[in-house]
């Protein structure tokens, strides 16, 4: 059929193209996109093929051959968008529903699913956490840490990213500077990549990626401010660390393409980053095997890379979609500084607001809020809608009125009439909280480069400062408020391996084929009759204890955990329990004696309770202390009648 006679019924880059004439189609798209939008009933899909084969293998040739077979097109490059060939195997392509079904049946294909847009989730903060400039640092190790930022790109000319005083690029770096025309990397921004055909540059024109990158690892910049507001020293958590930027989003309205996100994970893992921060989230609940962030971060975890993810900005009535147990999910809190507008009213999320009749509507006045930190009203909450025994979010960090670097091409407010250009902007969102935790995790890694992602996560969760002020308790703020200084010496940690995560997936009802869609390897779930040999979901070695109980019924639940000693070789820890009304908690044994570092010991937490009303939340905590270290493990119970979870077959 000649292309001129074809209608179009698909969306690409959020461009609605349902039954539009070819002439309109050609006016609204460019070059490579013309074929995608004007070639019939095709949609962008991700074809995930798991781990890369170990034998001689040409991924791209294989992918094109597969496309050629299902499309009967001699030039399959017309349909190919990108190949994944560095850290895992797969490709993204424009295919019809019929072609999708053919692909699903082909050898080596793990899963095929549509690529739906995700959303970005939008200096005083480090000091507020007690993370002063003067804290103990290992600057040599810090300069060897590479943080991968998957976002809207970065503004390389920002003062927050100059490389004055930086040494050579770390030898372990295997990436490249492919930021596009006129984009230059340096010894601070050591890598850059972009993934969108209509935006062929890693240069940030949105501002979001520049903001998050500078929060995590921006240089110290004296005199930074937003038009004179919040003037002071702007700095990231690990100013000596290096940054690799991966641009996957068009803008905050159109969102971020999942195929691009998966490609960014593929590159970041192969490039040699130490941590990944991604302030992007799903717009709906999807199972792990169809969640590109869950899949990408699982492959990162396998390679020893922790992924930090924002909880989302749809609170307080919407549960977070960032619920993978191997992800580090971050909620947003207020700080003690409240900035004021004219009339001395708190500005909150509109701190960078724009009025068409006034170029400057803000004053630099402010006051100290002694109730901080409290969870921001916009921060998405728990419980975990896929695994009820895994507490989400995991932790909280500052996410309200955060001053950080910005793209001068991006308006500082959402108002399209706003023509101002700024180098630094004040923004709010879990997007801003997420890179705080990334910076803290990088700080911990400088002291403990051999720690696993789960151990780094545990160190930050068990040393977090307790919070209150929310009816949902830990389902709002996780383990508490981030405390990076204490996290480098946590005493005891909760570890978990890839095998543990696979067993957890099997336990909640994923079968072998579904697990392989996530792990990308030959992981195997036992038969249904052998499931009882797997650890119970409630006994997964997480640094928090969570469960669901029925209303108005007595209950008794036992939880098993194992801790690893990373404190003093000879040490004795005693258990202390916060006993809430209507519940009795005991620990067996209540004393743990260690004789060496890395020694492991297990304990059981017995929780017995009376009758609680429906929809209530019962919050408590277990503390282990040796007199020097305090290891805090939240205990959170949700009272609800029946099950209302998205995915749990057991």
Coordinates of C-alpha atoms in Angstrom, one line a residue:
X1 CA 0.0 0.0 0.0
X2 CA 1.5 3.4 -1.0
X3 CA 2.4 5.5 2.0
X4 CA 0.3 8.4 0.8
X5 CA -2.9 6.4 1.3
X6 CA -2.2 5.3 4.9
X7 CA -3.9 6.9 7.8
X8 CA -2.2 7.1 11.2
X9 CA -3.5 5.8 14.5
X10 CA -0.7 5.9 17.0
X11 CA 1.0 8.2 19.5
X12 CA 4.7 8.9 19.3
X13 CA 6.4 11.4 21.7
X14 CA 2.9 12.2 22.9
X15 CA 2.0 13.5 19.4
X16 CA -1.6 12.4 18.8
X17 CA -1.7 11.1 15.3
X18 CA -5.0 9.3 15.0
X19 CA -6.3 9.3 11.5
X20 CA -4.5 12.6 10.5
X21 CA -3.7 13.3 6.9
X22 CA -0.2 12.6 5.6
X23 CA 0.3 16.3 4.9
X24 CA -0.4 17.2 8.5
X25 CA 1.8 14.3 9.6
X26 CA 4.7 15.5 7.6
X27 CA 4.3 19.1 8.9
X28 CA 4.4 18.0 12.5
X29 CA 7.3 15.6 12.5
X30 CA 10.8 15.5 11.1
X31 CA 13.2 13.2 9.3
X32 CA 13.4 9.8 11.1
X33 CA 10.0 10.3 12.8
X34 CA 8.2 10.7 9.5
X35 CA 8.3 7.0 8.9
X36 CA 7.2 6.2 12.5
X37 CA 4.1 8.4 12.4
X38 CA 3.2 7.9 8.8
X39 CA 3.7 4.2 8.2
X40 CA 0.4 2.8 9.5
X41 CA -0.7 1.3 12.7
X42 CA 2.6 1.1 14.6
X43 CA 3.5 1.8 18.2
X44 CA 6.8 1.9 20.0
X45 CA 7.5 -1.3 21.9
X46 CA 10.4 -2.6 24.0
X47 CA 11.5 -6.2 23.1
X48 CA 13.4 -7.4 26.2
X49 CA 15.7 -10.5 25.7
X50 CA 17.4 -10.8 29.0
X51 CA 21.2 -11.1 29.5
X52 CA 23.6 -11.0 26.7
X53 CA 24.8 -14.4 25.4
X54 CA 28.4 -15.2 26.4
X55 CA 29.4 -16.6 23.0
X56 CA 30.2 -14.6 19.9
X57 CA 27.1 -12.6 19.2
X58 CA 26.1 -9.6 17.2
X59 CA 23.1 -8.1 18.9
X60 CA 22.1 -5.4 16.4
X61 CA 22.3 -7.8 13.5
X62 CA 20.2 -10.3 15.3
X63 CA 17.6 -7.7 16.2
X64 CA 17.4 -6.4 12.7
X65 CA 17.0 -10.0 11.4
X66 CA 14.2 -10.6 13.8
X67 CA 12.4 -7.4 12.7
X68 CA 12.9 -8.3 9.1
X69 CA 11.3 -11.7 9.7
X70 CA 8.1 -10.3 11.2
X71 CA 7.7 -7.2 9.0
X72 CA 8.7 -8.8 5.7
X73 CA 10.6 -5.5 5.1
X74 CA 14.0 -5.8 3.5
X75 CA 15.1 -2.6 5.3
X76 CA 14.3 -3.4 8.9
X77 CA 16.1 -0.2 10.0
X78 CA 12.9 1.6 9.1
X79 CA 11.3 0.1 12.2
X80 CA 14.3 -0.1 14.6
X81 CA 14.6 2.7 17.2
X82 CA 17.5 1.4 19.2
X83 CA 19.3 -1.8 20.3
X84 CA 20.3 -2.7 23.9
X85 CA 23.6 -4.5 23.6
X86 CA 25.9 -3.5 26.5
X87 CA 24.5 -4.6 29.8
X88 CA 21.5 -6.7 28.6
X89 CA 19.9 -7.8 25.4
X90 CA 16.9 -6.3 23.5
X91 CA 15.7 -3.5 21.3
X92 CA 13.0 -0.9 20.8
X93 CA 11.0 -0.8 17.6
X94 CA 7.9 0.5 15.9
X95 CA 5.7 -2.6 15.4
X96 CA 2.0 -3.5 14.9
X97 CA 0.0 -5.6 17.4
X98 CA 0.2 -8.5 15.0
X99 CA 4.0 -8.2 14.7
X100 CA 4.2 -8.0 18.5
X101 CA 2.5 -11.3 18.9
X102 CA 4.9 -12.9 16.3
X103 CA 7.9 -11.5 18.3
X104 CA 6.6 -13.0 21.6
X105 CA 6.9 -16.4 20.0
X106 CA 10.4 -16.0 18.8
X107 CA 13.3 -17.8 20.5
X108 CA 15.2 -15.7 23.0
X109 CA 12.4 -13.1 23.5
X110 CA 11.6 -12.7 27.2
X111 CA 8.9 -10.1 26.9
X112 CA 7.4 -7.4 24.5
X113 CA 5.6 -4.4 26.0
X114 CA 4.5 -0.9 24.9
X115 CA 6.7 2.1 25.7
X116 CA 4.5 4.5 27.7
X117 CA 5.9 7.9 28.8
X118 CA 7.1 8.4 32.4
X119 CA 7.2 11.7 34.3
X120 CA 10.1 13.7 35.8
X121 CA 9.2 14.3 39.5
X122 CA 9.7 17.4 40.3
X123 CA 21.6 24.7 49.9
X124 CA 20.5 24.8 53.0
X125 CA 19.4 21.2 52.7
X126 CA 22.7 19.6 53.4
X127 CA 23.4 21.7 56.4
X128 CA 19.9 21.0 57.7
X129 CA 20.7 17.3 57.7
X130 CA 23.9 18.0 59.7
X131 CA 26.0 17.3 56.6
X132 CA 28.3 20.3 57.0
X133 CA 31.2 21.2 54.7
X134 CA 33.6 20.3 57.5
X135 CA 32.5 16.7 57.9
X136 CA 35.0 13.9 57.5
X137 CA 35.6 13.1 53.8
X138 CA 37.7 10.8 51.8
X139 CA 38.4 13.2 48.9
X140 CA 40.6 10.8 46.9
X141 CA 37.9 8.1 47.0
X142 CA 35.2 10.7 46.4
X143 CA 36.8 11.9 43.2
X144 CA 36.8 8.3 42.0
X145 CA 33.0 8.0 42.5
X146 CA 30.8 8.3 39.3
X147 CA 27.1 9.2 39.7
X148 CA 24.9 8.4 36.7
X149 CA 22.0 10.9 36.4
X150 CA 19.1 9.6 34.2
X151 CA 17.1 12.7 33.6
X152 CA 16.5 15.6 31.1
X153 CA 20.2 16.1 30.5
X154 CA 22.6 18.7 32.0
X155 CA 23.9 22.2 31.4
X156 CA 27.6 21.7 31.1
X157 CA 28.6 25.4 31.4
X158 CA 27.1 25.8 34.8
X159 CA 29.5 26.8 37.5
X160 CA 28.3 23.8 39.5
X161 CA 30.0 21.5 37.0
X162 CA 33.3 23.2 36.1
X163 CA 36.4 21.0 36.6
X164 CA 38.7 23.4 38.3
X165 CA 41.0 21.4 40.6
X166 CA 39.8 18.0 39.3
X167 CA 42.3 15.4 38.4
X168 CA 42.2 13.0 35.5
X169 CA 39.1 10.9 34.7
X170 CA 39.0 7.7 36.8
X171 CA 40.6 4.8 35.0
X172 CA 37.6 2.6 35.5
X173 CA 35.4 4.8 33.3
X174 CA 34.5 3.1 30.1
X175 CA 31.9 5.6 28.8
X176 CA 32.0 8.4 26.3
X177 CA 31.1 12.0 25.8
X178 CA 28.3 11.8 23.2
X179 CA 26.4 14.9 24.2
X180 CA 25.7 16.2 20.7
X181 CA 26.7 19.4 18.9
X182 CA 28.6 22.0 21.0
X183 CA 28.4 19.8 24.1
X184 CA 31.7 19.5 25.8
X185 CA 32.5 17.2 28.8
X186 CA 35.3 17.9 31.2
X187 CA 36.9 16.2 34.3
X188 CA 33.6 16.8 36.2
X189 CA 31.0 15.8 33.7
X190 CA 32.9 12.9 32.3
X191 CA 30.2 11.4 30.2
X192 CA 27.0 12.4 28.4
X193 CA 24.5 10.6 26.1
X194 CA 21.1 11.4 24.6
X195 CA 18.5 9.0 23.3
X196 CA 15.7 11.1 21.6
X197 CA 15.8 11.7 17.8
X198 CA 13.9 15.0 18.1
X199 CA 16.3 16.3 20.7
X200 CA 19.8 15.3 19.6
X201 CA 21.7 16.7 22.6
X202 CA 22.3 15.9 26.2
X203 CA 22.1 19.7 26.8
X204 CA 19.4 20.3 29.3
X205 CA 16.7 22.7 28.0
X206 CA 14.2 21.7 30.8
X207 CA 16.3 22.4 33.9
X208 CA 15.2 19.3 35.8
X209 CA 18.3 17.2 35.1
X210 CA 20.7 20.1 35.8
X211 CA 18.9 20.7 39.1
X212 CA 19.1 17.1 40.3
X213 CA 22.7 16.5 39.2
X214 CA 23.9 19.6 41.1
X215 CA 22.1 18.5 44.3
X216 CA 23.8 15.1 44.2
X217 CA 27.3 16.2 43.1
X218 CA 27.5 19.9 42.2
X219 CA 30.6 21.9 43.0
X220 CA 30.6 24.4 45.9
X221 CA 29.4 27.8 44.4
X222 CA 29.5 30.9 46.6
X223 CA 26.8 33.5 46.1
X224 CA 24.3 31.3 44.3
X225 CA 20.7 32.5 44.5
X226 CA 17.4 32.6 42.6
X227 CA 17.1 36.4 41.8
X228 CA 18.6 37.2 45.2
X229 CA 16.4 34.7 47.1
X230 CA 18.1 32.1 49.3
X231 CA 21.6 33.5 48.5
X232 CA 24.4 31.5 49.9
X233 CA 26.7 28.6 49.1
X234 CA 25.2 26.0 46.8
X235 CA 26.8 22.5 46.8
X236 CA 26.1 18.9 46.2
X237 CA 26.5 16.1 48.6
X238 CA 29.8 14.8 47.1
X239 CA 31.3 17.9 45.3
X240 CA 34.4 16.0 44.2
X241 CA 32.5 13.1 42.5
X242 CA 32.1 12.8 38.8
X243 CA 28.9 13.0 36.8
X244 CA 27.6 11.0 33.8
X245 CA 24.4 12.5 32.3
X246 CA 21.9 10.5 30.3
X247 CA 19.1 12.5 28.6
X248 CA 15.9 10.6 28.2
X249 CA 13.1 13.2 28.4
X250 CA 11.7 15.7 26.0
X251 CA 10.2 17.9 28.6
X252 CA 8.1 17.6 31.8
X253 CA 4.8 17.7 29.9
X254 CA 5.6 15.1 27.3
X255 CA 7.5 12.9 29.7
X256 CA 10.3 10.4 29.4
X257 CA 10.3 7.5 27.0
X258 CA 10.8 4.0 28.6
X259 CA 12.8 2.7 25.7
X260 CA 15.2 5.6 26.3
X261 CA 15.3 4.9 30.0
X262 CA 16.2 1.3 29.4
X263 CA 18.9 2.3 27.0
X264 CA 20.3 4.7 29.6
X265 CA 20.5 2.0 32.2
X266 CA 22.2 -0.3 29.5
X267 CA 24.8 2.4 28.9
X268 CA 25.3 3.5 32.5
X269 CA 26.0 0.0 33.7
X270 CA 28.5 -0.6 30.9
X271 CA 30.1 2.8 31.3
X272 CA 31.0 2.0 34.9
X273 CA 28.9 4.3 37.1
X274 CA 28.9 3.6 40.8
X275 CA 25.4 4.8 41.5
X276 CA 22.3 5.8 39.5
X277 CA 19.9 8.5 40.5
X278 CA 16.6 8.7 38.5
X279 CA 14.0 11.3 39.5
X280 CA 11.5 9.9 37.0
X281 CA 8.5 7.7 37.8
X282 CA 5.6 5.7 36.4
X283 CA 2.2 7.3 35.9
X284 CA 0.5 4.0 36.7
X285 CA 1.1 0.8 38.6
X286 CA 2.7 -1.9 36.5
X287 CA 4.2 -5.2 37.4
X288 CA 8.0 -5.5 37.7
X289 CA 8.3 -7.4 34.5
X290 CA 6.8 -4.5 32.5
X291 CA 8.5 -1.7 34.5
X292 CA 11.6 -0.4 32.7
X293 CA 13.0 1.2 35.9
X294 CA 12.5 -2.0 37.8
X295 CA 14.2 -4.0 35.0
X296 CA 17.1 -1.6 34.5
X297 CA 17.8 -1.2 38.2
X298 CA 17.7 -5.0 38.7
X299 CA 20.5 -5.3 36.2
X300 CA 22.3 -2.5 37.9
X301 CA 21.9 -4.2 41.3
X302 CA 23.4 -7.4 39.8
X303 CA 26.5 -5.4 38.9
X304 CA 26.8 -3.8 42.4
X305 CA 25.1 -0.5 41.4
X306 CA 22.5 1.0 43.7
X307 CA 19.6 2.9 42.0
X308 CA 17.9 5.7 43.9
X309 CA 14.4 6.7 42.7
X310 CA 11.9 9.4 43.6
X311 CA 8.6 8.3 45.3
X312 CA 6.4 10.6 43.1
X313 CA 4.5 13.8 43.6
X314 CA 0.9 12.5 43.8
X315 CA 0.5 12.4 47.6
X316 CA -1.0 12.2 50.0
X317 CA -3.8 10.2 48.5
X318 CA -1.9 8.2 45.9
X319 CA 0.5 5.4 46.6
X320 CA 4.0 5.5 45.2
X321 CA 4.7 3.4 42.1
X322 CA 8.4 3.0 43.0
X323 CA 8.0 -0.2 44.9
X324 CA 10.7 -2.6 43.7
X325 CA 12.6 -4.0 46.7
X326 CA 16.0 -3.4 45.1
X327 CA 15.2 0.3 44.4
X328 CA 15.9 2.9 47.0
X329 CA 12.6 4.9 47.1
X330 CA 12.7 8.5 48.5
X331 CA 10.0 10.7 49.9
X332 CA 10.3 14.5 50.2
X333 CA 10.3 16.6 53.4
X334 CA 10.3 20.2 54.4
X335 CA 13.3 22.1 55.8
X336 CA 13.6 24.5 58.6
X337 CA 13.9 27.4 56.2
X338 CA 10.5 28.8 54.9
X339 CA 10.9 31.4 52.2
X340 CA 8.3 34.2 52.0
X341 CA 6.7 36.3 49.3
X342 CA 5.4 39.8 49.5
X343 CA 3.0 40.0 52.3
X344 CA 5.1 37.5 54.3
X345 CA 3.1 34.5 53.3
X346 CA 4.8 31.1 52.8
X347 CA 5.3 30.5 49.1
X348 CA 5.6 26.7 49.3
X349 CA 5.7 25.1 45.8
X350 CA 5.2 28.5 44.1
X351 CA 8.5 29.9 45.3
X352 CA 9.6 30.5 41.7
X353 CA 6.2 31.8 40.7
X354 CA 5.7 34.1 37.8
X355 CA 3.3 37.0 37.4
X356 CA 2.9 38.7 34.0
X357 CA 2.7 42.1 35.5
X358 CA 5.8 41.8 37.7
X359 CA 9.2 40.5 36.9
X360 CA 9.9 40.1 40.6
X361 CA 7.2 39.0 43.0
X362 CA 9.4 37.6 45.8
X363 CA 11.1 39.0 48.8
X364 CA 14.1 37.4 50.5
X365 CA 12.4 37.3 53.9
X366 CA 11.9 34.0 55.6
X367 CA 11.6 32.3 59.0
X368 CA 12.7 29.2 60.8
X369 CA 10.2 26.3 60.9
X370 CA 11.0 24.4 64.1
X371 CA 8.5 21.6 63.2
X372 CA 10.7 20.5 60.2
X373 CA 11.3 18.0 58.9
X374 CA 7.7 16.9 58.0
X375 CA 6.6 15.0 54.9
X376 CA 5.7 17.3 52.0
X377 CA 2.0 17.2 51.2
X378 CA 2.7 16.3 47.6
X379 CA 5.0 13.3 48.4
X380 CA 3.5 10.0 47.3
X381 CA 3.0 7.5 50.1
X382 CA 2.8 3.8 50.8
X383 CA 1.9 1.1 51.4
X384 CA 3.6 -1.0 48.8
X385 CA 0.9 -2.0 46.3
X386 CA 2.8 -5.0 45.0
X387 CA 4.6 -6.5 48.0
X388 CA 2.8 -5.5 51.2
X389 CA 5.7 -6.8 53.4
X390 CA 8.2 -4.4 51.8
X391 CA 7.9 -0.9 53.3
X392 CA 7.7 1.9 50.8
X393 CA 8.9 4.7 50.6
X394 CA 12.3 3.7 52.2
X395 CA 13.6 7.1 53.5
X396 CA 13.0 10.8 53.4
X397 CA 15.2 13.8 52.4
X398 CA 14.7 17.5 51.8
X399 CA 12.5 18.2 48.7
X400 CA 10.9 21.6 49.4
X401 CA 12.3 24.9 48.2
X402 CA 15.7 23.4 47.1
X403 CA 18.1 25.9 45.5
X404 CA 20.3 24.2 42.8
X405 CA 21.8 24.8 39.3
X406 CA 19.4 25.3 36.4
X407 CA 19.4 25.5 32.6
X408 CA 19.3 29.2 31.5
X409 CA 17.2 28.0 28.5
X410 CA 14.4 26.8 30.8
X411 CA 11.8 29.1 32.3
X412 CA 12.1 29.0 36.1
X413 CA 8.3 28.6 36.5
X414 CA 5.7 26.4 34.7
X415 CA 4.2 29.5 33.1
X416 CA 4.9 29.6 29.4
X417 CA 4.9 33.4 29.4
X418 CA 7.9 33.4 31.8
X419 CA 10.8 34.7 29.8
X420 CA 13.3 34.9 32.7
X421 CA 16.6 33.1 32.5
X422 CA 18.3 31.9 35.7
X423 CA 21.5 30.0 36.5
X424 CA 20.0 28.7 39.8
X425 CA 16.4 27.9 40.6
X426 CA 14.3 26.9 43.7
X427 CA 12.2 23.8 43.1
X428 CA 10.2 21.3 45.1
X429 CA 9.4 17.7 44.5
X430 CA 10.5 14.2 45.4
X431 CA 12.8 14.7 42.3
X432 CA 14.8 17.0 44.6
X433 CA 14.8 14.6 47.5
X434 CA 16.1 11.7 45.4
X435 CA 19.5 13.2 44.5
X436 CA 20.1 14.1 48.2
X437 CA 20.0 10.3 49.0
X438 CA 22.2 9.6 45.9
X439 CA 24.8 12.1 47.2
X440 CA 24.6 10.4 50.7
X441 CA 24.9 6.9 49.2
X442 CA 28.0 8.1 47.2
X443 CA 29.4 9.5 50.4
X444 CA 29.0 6.1 52.2
X445 CA 30.5 4.4 49.2
X446 CA 33.7 6.5 49.5
X447 CA 34.3 4.9 52.9
X448 CA 33.0 1.4 52.0
X449 CA 33.6 0.8 48.2
X450 CA 33.0 -3.0 48.7
X451 CA 29.5 -2.7 50.2
X452 CA 26.7 -4.1 48.2
X453 CA 23.7 -1.9 47.1
X454 CA 21.6 -3.5 49.8
X455 CA 24.1 -2.8 52.5
X456 CA 24.5 0.9 51.5
X457 CA 20.7 1.2 51.5
X458 CA 20.6 -0.5 54.9
X459 CA 23.2 1.8 56.4
X460 CA 21.2 4.9 55.4
X461 CA 17.8 3.5 56.5
X462 CA 18.9 2.2 60.0
X463 CA 20.7 5.4 60.9
X464 CA 17.9 7.8 59.7
X465 CA 16.4 10.1 62.2
X466 CA 12.9 9.1 63.4
X467 CA 10.1 11.3 62.2
X468 CA 6.4 11.9 63.1
X469 CA 3.5 14.1 62.1
X470 CA 1.8 11.8 59.7
X471 CA -1.1 9.4 60.3
X472 CA 0.4 7.0 57.9
X473 CA 3.7 7.0 59.9
X474 CA 6.5 5.2 58.0
X475 CA 4.2 4.7 55.0
X476 CA 4.7 8.5 54.5
X477 CA 8.4 9.0 55.4
X478 CA 10.0 5.5 55.4
X479 CA 12.7 4.8 58.0
X480 CA 13.0 8.5 58.7
X481 CA 15.0 11.6 57.8
X482 CA 18.4 11.1 56.0
X483 CA 21.5 11.3 58.2
X484 CA 24.6 10.8 56.0
X485 CA 27.2 11.2 58.7
X486 CA 25.9 8.4 60.9
X487 CA 25.5 6.1 57.9
X488 CA 29.2 5.6 57.3
X489 CA 29.4 3.7 60.7
X490 CA 26.0 1.9 61.1
X491 CA 27.3 -0.9 63.3
X492 CA 24.9 -3.6 61.9
X493 CA 23.5 -4.0 58.4
X494 CA 20.9 -6.0 56.5
X495 CA 22.2 -7.5 53.3
X496 CA 20.4 -9.1 50.3
X497 CA 21.7 -10.7 47.1
X498 CA 20.3 -11.2 43.7
X499 CA 19.3 -14.7 44.7
X500 CA 17.3 -13.3 47.6
X501 CA 15.4 -10.9 45.3
X502 CA 14.7 -13.8 42.9
X503 CA 13.4 -16.0 45.7
X504 CA 11.2 -13.1 46.8
X505 CA 9.7 -12.7 43.4
X506 CA 9.0 -16.4 43.2
X507 CA 7.4 -16.3 46.7
X508 CA 4.9 -13.6 45.7
X509 CA 3.8 -15.6 42.7
X510 CA 6.0 -14.8 39.8
X511 CA 6.8 -18.0 37.8
X512 CA 10.2 -18.8 36.2
X513 CA 9.3 -17.1 32.9
X514 CA 8.1 -14.0 34.6
X515 CA 11.2 -13.8 36.9
X516 CA 13.4 -14.1 33.8
X517 CA 11.6 -11.1 32.3
X518 CA 13.1 -9.1 35.1
X519 CA 16.5 -10.8 35.8
X520 CA 17.3 -11.5 32.2
X521 CA 19.1 -14.7 33.1
X522 CA 18.3 -18.3 33.7
X523 CA 16.9 -17.8 37.3
X524 CA 14.5 -20.6 38.2
X525 CA 11.5 -20.6 40.6
X526 CA 10.7 -23.9 42.4
X527 CA 7.5 -25.8 41.5
X528 CA 4.4 -24.7 43.3
X529 CA 4.7 -27.8 45.6
X530 CA 8.2 -26.7 46.7
X531 CA 7.3 -23.0 47.4
X532 CA 7.3 -23.8 51.1
X533 CA 11.0 -24.2 51.0
X534 CA 11.4 -20.5 50.0
X535 CA 11.7 -17.9 52.8
X536 CA 8.3 -16.2 53.6
X537 CA 7.8 -12.8 52.1
X538 CA 7.6 -11.3 55.6
X539 CA 11.1 -12.7 56.4
X540 CA 12.8 -11.0 53.4
X541 CA 15.9 -9.4 54.9
X542 CA 14.8 -5.8 54.6
X543 CA 15.9 -3.1 57.1
X544 CA 12.2 -2.5 58.0
X545 CA 9.4 -4.8 59.1
X546 CA 5.9 -4.4 57.5
X547 CA 2.8 -6.4 57.5
X548 CA -1.0 -6.3 57.0
X549 CA -3.5 -7.4 59.6
X550 CA -7.2 -7.8 59.6
X551 CA -9.4 -5.3 61.6
X552 CA -10.9 -6.3 65.0
X553 CA -9.0 -9.6 65.2
X554 CA -6.2 -10.7 67.5
X555 CA -3.0 -11.5 65.6
X556 CA 0.4 -13.0 66.1
X557 CA 3.2 -12.6 63.5
X558 CA 6.9 -13.7 63.6
X559 CA 9.5 -12.0 61.5
X560 CA 13.1 -13.3 60.9
X561 CA 16.0 -11.1 60.1
X562 CA 19.8 -11.5 59.8
X563 CA 22.3 -8.7 60.5
X564 CA 26.0 -8.5 59.6
X565 CA 28.5 -6.8 61.9
X566 CA 30.3 -3.9 60.3
X567 CA 31.2 -2.2 63.6
X568 CA 33.6 -3.4 66.3
X569 CA 34.9 -6.9 66.0
X570 CA 34.0 -7.7 69.6
X571 CA 30.7 -6.2 70.3
X572 CA 27.4 -6.9 72.2
X573 CA 24.1 -5.5 71.0
X574 CA 21.0 -5.3 73.1
X575 CA 17.5 -5.0 71.8
X576 CA 15.2 -2.2 72.8
X577 CA 11.5 -2.0 71.7
X578 CA 9.2 1.0 71.4
X579 CA 5.9 -0.6 72.7
X580 CA 2.8 1.1 71.3
X581 CA -0.6 0.6 73.0
X582 CA -2.4 -2.6 72.2
X583 CA 0.6 -4.5 70.9
X584 CA 3.4 -6.5 72.5
X585 CA 6.8 -7.0 70.8
X586 CA 9.6 -9.3 71.9
X587 CA 12.9 -10.2 70.3
X588 CA 14.6 -13.6 70.5
X589 CA 17.4 -13.5 71.2
X590 CA 17.4 -10.0 72.7
X591 CA 21.2 -9.9 72.9
X592 CA 23.6 -10.4 70.0
X593 CA 27.3 -11.1 70.7
X594 CA 29.8 -10.7 67.8
X595 CA 33.4 -11.9 67.8
X596 CA 34.4 -10.6 64.3
X597 CA 33.6 -8.1 61.6
X598 CA 31.3 -9.5 58.8
X599 CA 29.9 -12.1 61.3
X600 CA 26.2 -12.7 60.8
X601 CA 23.5 -13.4 63.4
X602 CA 19.8 -13.9 63.1
X603 CA 16.9 -13.0 65.4
X604 CA 13.1 -13.3 65.4
X605 CA 10.7 -10.5 66.2
X606 CA 7.4 -11.7 67.7
X607 CA 4.5 -9.2 67.4
X608 CA 1.3 -10.0 69.2
X609 CA -1.7 -7.6 69.2
X610 CA -5.3 -7.1 70.1
X611 CA -8.1 -5.6 68.0
X612 CA -7.5 -2.5 65.8
X613 CA -10.0 -0.6 63.7
X614 CA -10.0 -0.8 60.0
X615 CA -7.6 1.5 58.0
X616 CA -5.5 2.3 61.1
X617 CA -1.7 2.2 61.1
X618 CA 0.3 0.8 64.0
X619 CA 3.9 2.1 64.2
X620 CA 6.7 0.9 66.4
X621 CA 10.5 0.3 66.1
X622 CA 13.2 -2.1 67.2
X623 CA 16.6 -0.6 68.2
X624 CA 19.8 -2.6 68.6
X625 CA 22.6 -0.8 70.5
X626 CA 26.1 -1.6 71.7
X627 CA 26.5 1.7 73.4
X628 CA 28.2 3.3 70.4
X629 CA 25.9 2.4 67.5
X630 CA 22.2 2.5 67.3
X631 CA 20.5 0.4 64.6
X632 CA 16.9 1.3 64.2
X633 CA 14.4 -1.0 62.3
X634 CA 10.8 0.4 61.9
X635 CA 7.9 -1.9 62.5
X636 CA 4.8 -0.8 60.7
X637 CA 1.4 -2.6 60.5
X638 CA -1.5 -1.7 58.3
X639 CA -5.0 -2.7 59.4
X640 CA -7.2 -3.4 56.4
X641 CA -10.0 -5.8 55.6
X642 CA -9.3 -8.0 52.6
X643 CA -6.5 -7.7 50.0
X644 CA -6.4 -4.8 47.5
X645 CA -2.9 -5.2 46.1
X646 CA -1.9 -4.9 42.5
X647 CA 0.2 -8.0 42.2
X648 CA 0.5 -10.8 44.8
X649 CA -0.7 -14.2 43.8
X650 CA -0.1 -15.9 47.2

